[in-house]
Short mmCIF file of C-alpha atoms in Angstrom, two decimals:
data_model
loop_
_atom_site.label_atom_id
_atom_site.label_comp_id
_atom_site.label_asym_id
_atom_site.label_seq_id
_atom_site.Cartn_x
_atom_site.Cartn_y
_atom_site.Cartn_z
CA MET A 1 -34.07 -10.85 2.06
CA SER A 2 -32.11 -9.00 4.35
CA ALA A 3 -34.23 -6.89 6.83
CA ASP A 4 -32.53 -3.62 5.07
CA ALA A 5 -33.19 -4.51 1.44
CA LYS A 6 -35.46 -2.75 -0.92
CA PRO A 7 -38.83 -4.42 -1.60
CA TYR A 8 -38.20 -4.64 -5.38
CA PRO A 9 -41.44 -5.70 -7.73
CA PRO A 10 -40.75 -9.19 -9.33
CA ARG A 11 -39.63 -9.43 -13.05
CA ASP A 12 -41.99 -11.08 -15.25
CA LEU A 13 -39.57 -12.52 -18.06
CA ILE A 14 -42.38 -14.55 -19.74
CA GLY A 15 -45.07 -12.02 -20.58
CA TYR A 16 -47.75 -13.79 -23.01
CA GLY A 17 -45.56 -15.98 -24.53
CA ASN A 18 -46.56 -18.39 -27.20
CA ARG A 19 -49.99 -17.27 -25.75
CA ARG A 20 -50.37 -13.95 -27.27
CA PRO A 21 -54.27 -12.33 -27.48
CA SER A 22 -56.20 -13.46 -30.88
CA GLY A 23 -58.40 -11.32 -32.90
CA ARG A 24 -58.39 -7.61 -33.50
CA TRP A 25 -58.30 -4.01 -32.03
CA GLN A 26 -62.11 -3.05 -31.45
CA ASN A 27 -62.49 -0.83 -34.53
CA GLY A 28 -61.17 -3.59 -36.57
CA ALA A 29 -58.04 -2.48 -37.09
CA ARG A 30 -55.09 -5.49 -36.49
CA LEU A 31 -51.99 -2.76 -35.99
CA ALA A 32 -52.44 0.35 -33.55
CA ILE A 33 -49.90 3.01 -34.80
CA ASN A 34 -49.18 5.28 -31.67
CA VAL A 35 -46.91 8.78 -32.72
CA VAL A 36 -45.27 10.00 -29.17
CA VAL A 37 -44.01 13.59 -29.46
CA ASN A 38 -41.48 13.96 -26.12
CA TYR A 39 -42.38 17.77 -25.27
CA GLU A 40 -39.62 18.30 -22.84
CA GLU A 41 -37.84 21.51 -23.98
CA GLY A 42 -37.47 24.23 -21.03
CA SER A 43 -37.60 21.24 -17.99
CA GLU A 44 -34.13 19.77 -18.65
CA ARG A 45 -31.56 20.43 -16.40
CA SER A 46 -29.90 23.70 -17.12
CA PHE A 47 -27.96 26.74 -14.54
CA ALA A 48 -30.87 28.77 -16.62
CA MET A 49 -33.22 26.97 -14.24
CA GLY A 50 -31.13 26.84 -11.12
CA ASP A 51 -29.66 23.41 -11.17
CA GLY A 52 -26.74 22.48 -9.87
CA ASP A 53 -25.78 20.47 -13.12
CA GLN A 54 -26.48 20.18 -16.79
CA GLU A 55 -27.60 18.14 -19.39
CA PRO A 56 -25.01 16.36 -20.95
CA MET A 57 -26.41 14.82 -24.23
CA THR A 58 -26.65 17.61 -26.71
CA GLU A 59 -26.33 17.53 -30.98
CA TRP A 60 -23.03 16.57 -30.96
CA GLY A 61 -23.93 14.00 -28.50
CA SER A 62 -22.82 13.31 -25.01
CA TYR A 63 -19.99 16.28 -25.11
CA ALA A 64 -17.99 17.05 -22.04
CA PHE A 65 -18.40 20.65 -20.57
CA PRO A 66 -17.13 21.80 -17.58
CA ALA A 67 -18.57 21.45 -14.68
CA ASP A 68 -18.89 25.27 -13.46
CA ILE A 69 -19.47 26.75 -16.56
CA ARG A 70 -23.11 27.31 -17.76
CA ASN A 71 -23.28 25.28 -21.12
CA MET A 72 -25.17 28.31 -23.39
CA ALA A 73 -25.02 25.81 -26.74
CA MET A 74 -26.83 23.16 -24.76
CA GLU A 75 -29.54 25.21 -23.66
CA SER A 76 -30.44 27.07 -27.52
CA MET A 77 -30.49 23.30 -28.88
CA TYR A 78 -33.38 22.31 -26.79
CA GLU A 79 -34.95 26.05 -27.28
CA TYR A 80 -35.08 25.11 -31.05
CA GLY A 81 -37.37 22.40 -29.78
CA SER A 82 -39.83 24.97 -28.47
CA ARG A 83 -39.28 27.15 -30.89
CA VAL A 84 -39.20 25.31 -33.90
CA GLY A 85 -39.39 22.01 -34.06
CA VAL A 86 -42.48 21.49 -32.18
CA TRP A 87 -44.26 23.82 -34.40
CA ARG A 88 -42.75 21.53 -37.83
CA ILE A 89 -44.26 18.43 -35.76
CA LEU A 90 -47.45 19.74 -35.60
CA GLU A 91 -47.91 20.47 -39.08
CA ALA A 92 -46.99 17.59 -40.01
CA LEU A 93 -49.52 15.63 -37.84
CA ASP A 94 -51.80 17.73 -38.69
CA ALA A 95 -51.09 17.35 -42.32
CA ALA A 96 -51.50 13.25 -42.10
CA ALA A 97 -54.69 13.55 -39.81
CA VAL A 98 -52.59 11.41 -37.27
CA PRO A 99 -53.60 11.96 -33.51
CA SER A 100 -50.22 11.73 -31.26
CA THR A 101 -49.61 11.46 -27.51
CA PHE A 102 -47.26 14.11 -25.89
CA PHE A 103 -45.22 12.61 -23.05
CA ALA A 104 -45.28 16.11 -22.06
CA CYS A 105 -43.28 17.52 -19.07
CA ALA A 106 -45.21 19.84 -16.81
CA LEU A 107 -42.96 22.89 -16.41
CA ALA A 108 -42.49 22.57 -20.16
CA PHE A 109 -45.78 23.19 -20.68
CA GLU A 110 -46.10 26.62 -18.22
CA GLN A 111 -43.09 28.26 -19.86
CA ASN A 112 -44.85 27.58 -23.45
CA PRO A 113 -48.45 28.02 -23.15
CA ASP A 114 -48.80 28.43 -26.83
CA VAL A 115 -47.62 24.76 -27.75
CA ALA A 116 -50.27 23.35 -24.67
CA ARG A 117 -53.12 25.26 -26.34
CA ALA A 118 -52.15 24.04 -29.82
CA VAL A 119 -51.99 20.26 -28.59
CA VAL A 120 -55.34 20.34 -26.86
CA ASN A 121 -56.85 22.17 -29.78
CA ASN A 122 -55.67 19.69 -32.16
CA GLY A 123 -56.74 17.11 -30.47
CA HIS A 124 -53.55 15.47 -28.99
CA GLU A 125 -53.65 13.49 -26.13
CA VAL A 126 -51.14 14.72 -22.86
CA CYS A 127 -49.76 11.82 -21.12
CA SER A 128 -47.57 13.02 -18.42
CA HIS A 129 -43.87 12.92 -18.31
CA GLY A 130 -43.06 14.37 -14.97
CA TYR A 131 -43.16 17.83 -13.51
CA ARG A 132 -39.92 18.26 -14.97
CA TRP A 133 -37.53 15.98 -16.86
CA GLU A 134 -36.17 14.27 -14.29
CA GLU A 135 -34.69 10.68 -13.13
CA VAL A 136 -37.40 10.17 -10.78
CA PHE A 137 -35.38 7.13 -9.30
CA ARG A 138 -33.29 9.53 -7.32
CA LEU A 139 -36.15 10.91 -5.89
CA THR A 140 -37.33 9.94 -2.36
CA ARG A 141 -40.83 8.50 -2.20
CA GLU A 142 -42.48 11.43 -0.87
CA GLN A 143 -40.54 13.69 -3.17
CA GLU A 144 -41.90 11.73 -6.25
CA LYS A 145 -45.59 11.53 -4.81
CA HIS A 146 -45.41 15.25 -4.42
CA HIS A 147 -44.25 15.92 -7.99
CA ILE A 148 -46.78 13.64 -9.02
CA ASP A 149 -49.31 16.04 -7.42
CA LEU A 150 -47.48 19.00 -8.62
CA ALA A 151 -47.63 17.59 -12.24
CA VAL A 152 -51.57 16.48 -12.59
CA ALA A 153 -52.51 20.18 -11.42
CA SER A 154 -50.02 22.30 -14.08
CA PHE A 155 -52.02 20.02 -17.09
CA GLU A 156 -55.64 20.75 -15.56
CA LYS A 157 -54.55 24.58 -15.64
CA THR A 158 -52.26 24.62 -18.88
CA CYS A 159 -54.49 22.02 -20.84
CA GLY A 160 -58.13 22.19 -19.04
CA LYS A 161 -57.80 18.52 -17.76
CA ARG A 162 -55.74 16.06 -16.31
CA PRO A 163 -53.57 13.39 -17.89
CA VAL A 164 -54.44 9.65 -17.69
CA GLY A 165 -50.94 8.40 -18.52
CA TRP A 166 -47.90 8.37 -16.99
CA TYR A 167 -44.38 7.96 -18.60
CA CYS A 168 -40.68 8.50 -16.06
CA ARG A 169 -37.84 9.78 -18.02
CA TYR A 170 -34.93 6.71 -18.41
CA GLY A 171 -37.42 4.83 -16.07
CA ALA A 172 -39.47 4.52 -13.04
CA SER A 173 -38.44 4.18 -9.57
CA ILE A 174 -39.72 0.95 -7.47
CA HIS A 175 -42.23 2.87 -6.18
CA THR A 176 -43.99 4.75 -9.27
CA ARG A 177 -47.00 2.67 -10.08
CA GLU A 178 -47.78 2.45 -6.32
CA LEU A 179 -47.97 6.21 -6.49
CA ILE A 180 -50.01 6.84 -9.69
CA SER A 181 -52.14 3.78 -8.88
CA GLU A 182 -52.52 5.49 -5.21
CA GLU A 183 -53.61 9.18 -7.35
CA GLY A 184 -56.12 6.99 -8.61
CA GLY A 185 -56.78 9.01 -11.89
CA PHE A 186 -54.28 6.97 -14.17
CA LEU A 187 -55.69 4.22 -16.86
CA TYR A 188 -51.93 3.25 -17.90
CA ASP A 189 -48.53 4.00 -17.41
CA SER A 190 -45.79 3.61 -20.26
CA ASP A 191 -42.73 2.44 -18.12
CA ALA A 192 -41.55 -0.30 -19.71
CA TYR A 193 -39.67 -1.61 -22.79
CA ASN A 194 -40.17 -5.31 -23.13
CA ASP A 195 -43.24 -6.18 -25.41
CA ASP A 196 -45.58 -5.02 -28.91
CA ILE A 197 -49.02 -4.99 -27.07
CA PRO A 198 -50.55 -4.11 -23.56
CA PHE A 199 -50.49 -5.66 -20.49
CA PHE A 200 -51.32 -5.95 -17.07
CA VAL A 201 -49.29 -6.03 -14.03
CA ASP A 202 -50.09 -6.24 -10.28
CA VAL A 203 -49.62 -3.59 -7.70
CA LYS A 204 -50.77 -4.39 -4.50
CA GLY A 205 -53.35 -6.29 -5.29
CA GLN A 206 -54.50 -4.34 -7.77
CA SER A 207 -54.34 -4.86 -11.90
CA ARG A 208 -52.86 -2.38 -13.32
CA LEU A 209 -52.35 -1.48 -17.11
CA VAL A 210 -49.13 -0.83 -18.92
CA LEU A 211 -48.67 0.22 -22.25
CA PRO A 212 -45.15 -0.63 -23.41
CA TYR A 213 -42.91 2.17 -25.23
CA THR A 214 -39.98 1.88 -27.24
CA CYS A 215 -36.15 2.90 -27.57
CA ASP A 216 -35.43 1.94 -30.90
CA VAL A 217 -38.25 3.43 -33.08
CA ASN A 218 -37.17 6.63 -31.76
CA ASP A 219 -35.24 9.64 -33.01
CA ILE A 220 -33.00 9.50 -29.96
CA ARG A 221 -30.67 7.74 -32.77
CA PHE A 222 -29.74 11.13 -34.06
CA TRP A 223 -28.65 12.45 -31.24
CA ASN A 224 -26.76 9.09 -29.49
CA SER A 225 -25.03 8.45 -33.25
CA PRO A 226 -24.42 12.43 -34.44
CA GLY A 227 -23.29 12.34 -38.02
CA LEU A 228 -23.82 8.39 -38.67
CA ILE A 229 -27.80 8.36 -38.39
CA GLN A 230 -29.76 10.07 -41.35
CA ALA A 231 -33.47 10.73 -42.12
CA GLU A 232 -33.10 7.62 -44.86
CA ASP A 233 -32.13 5.41 -41.93
CA PHE A 234 -34.87 6.49 -39.81
CA PHE A 235 -37.40 6.04 -42.47
CA GLN A 236 -36.38 2.58 -43.00
CA TYR A 237 -36.33 1.61 -39.70
CA MET A 238 -39.90 2.89 -39.21
CA LYS A 239 -41.20 1.21 -42.31
CA GLU A 240 -39.22 -1.98 -41.40
CA SER A 241 -41.02 -1.92 -38.18
CA PHE A 242 -44.54 -1.33 -39.15
CA GLU A 243 -43.87 -3.99 -41.90
CA VAL A 244 -42.70 -6.92 -39.54
CA LEU A 245 -45.66 -5.88 -36.81
CA TYR A 246 -48.53 -5.58 -39.42
CA ALA A 247 -47.33 -9.32 -40.85
CA GLU A 248 -47.76 -10.70 -37.12
CA ALA A 249 -50.75 -8.44 -36.23
CA ALA A 250 -52.84 -11.19 -38.94
CA GLN A 251 -52.12 -13.63 -35.67
CA GLY A 252 -53.32 -10.81 -33.31
CA PRO A 253 -53.48 -7.26 -32.39
CA ARG A 254 -50.16 -5.21 -32.17
CA MET A 255 -48.84 -1.80 -31.52
CA LEU A 256 -45.96 0.43 -33.27
CA SER A 257 -44.78 2.93 -31.41
CA ILE A 258 -42.70 5.64 -32.36
CA GLY A 259 -40.82 8.04 -30.35
CA LEU A 260 -39.79 11.76 -30.93
CA HIS A 261 -38.39 14.92 -30.12
CA PRO A 262 -39.01 18.06 -31.45
CA ARG A 263 -35.19 19.23 -30.99
CA MET A 264 -34.54 16.23 -33.03
CA VAL A 265 -36.59 15.18 -35.95
CA GLY A 266 -37.86 18.96 -35.84
CA ARG A 267 -34.71 19.89 -37.88
CA PRO A 268 -35.27 20.66 -41.80
CA GLY A 269 -33.18 17.84 -42.70
CA ARG A 270 -34.94 14.91 -40.57
CA ILE A 271 -38.89 15.98 -41.03
CA ARG A 272 -39.43 14.22 -44.22
CA ALA A 273 -38.73 11.31 -42.89
CA LEU A 274 -41.87 11.07 -40.39
CA LYS A 275 -44.00 12.64 -43.62
CA ARG A 276 -42.61 10.13 -45.56
CA PHE A 277 -43.75 7.27 -43.24
CA PHE A 278 -47.30 8.66 -42.66
CA ASP A 279 -47.80 8.74 -46.21
CA TYR A 280 -46.77 5.30 -46.21
CA ALA A 281 -48.34 3.83 -43.29
CA GLY A 282 -51.79 6.05 -44.44
CA GLN A 283 -51.96 3.38 -47.15
CA TYR A 284 -53.21 0.56 -45.50
CA SER A 285 -56.66 0.64 -44.61
CA ASP A 286 -56.45 -1.36 -41.42
CA VAL A 287 -54.02 0.74 -39.39
CA TRP A 288 -54.98 2.62 -36.78
CA PHE A 289 -53.16 5.81 -36.13
CA THR A 290 -54.31 6.64 -32.72
CA THR A 291 -53.54 7.96 -29.12
CA ARG A 292 -52.03 5.70 -26.03
CA GLU A 293 -55.52 6.98 -24.47
CA ALA A 294 -57.56 5.65 -26.90
CA ILE A 295 -55.16 2.06 -26.94
CA ALA A 296 -55.57 1.70 -23.07
CA LEU A 297 -59.40 1.74 -23.24
CA ASP A 298 -59.64 -0.75 -26.05
CA TRP A 299 -57.42 -3.13 -24.37
CA LEU A 300 -59.28 -2.44 -21.07
CA ALA A 301 -62.55 -2.98 -22.30
CA ARG A 302 -60.78 -6.48 -24.01
CA GLN A 303 -60.64 -7.70 -20.27
CA GLY A 304 -64.03 -9.40 -20.46
CA SER A 305 -63.52 -10.88 -24.31
CA ALA A 306 -62.48 -13.88 -24.91
CA ASP A 307 -59.37 -13.12 -26.54
CA ALA A 308 -58.14 -10.95 -23.50
#
């Protein structure tokens, strides 16, 4: 390694391999399901927020737009999520008695405190998705640390308590795990897509918990393939993922993450896919709909177990 090379963390291509943990979750469940609601609306890049560029992805896919023209259509599509979509999702979660985790951007909650109050009052977990919906790998280490501090302070104000989980937009920087470890108040991060169950990583001699997230069981498909992905496709993909993981969970605990966005699945023609899945998975008595914080606490308790 040259003297000016960056100290990249090592990769782990092995993981648990064929030595995956056995047993069940502590409450006896074999499969844990965590519904994640990405609440980013109001913190995305836009000229309205004073940014130098704008979000390229819309309901129409990545739509080319003149660099110096304010994209009013894009802004209104994001506004739908905070004005309508998030309330539709909250109603669906409440009707099914499903606790979820909100990957929330602090600034988004600041701009819509009614949503922040509803999320907390309805018993959902708030995991920090950053101060803004930004690409932290573009920040310096000092800037990223400052934004972490801003986010924690903001959530304490809007939610009445700090978050214990962290998740970056489009992946962490090489500094993120060190910074949240140094901050001291986080139980876990979800900046990985490489497993179906939690695992530990070493961060400067400390064992840190990672709860992997999902890119595939995710309603972003509606915007990535506009007009091609229908609500039925999303329901079937959730159902297929559930059935495979549930079968595998006979050998040991498994975790299913479902990624949602208010501006995407919160549309009338899509929300029933989510409701149908809640009805379907809710028929199983040994399935645990829960928050990431609860999963983290369960996995941390396994450290002293023979199954850990």
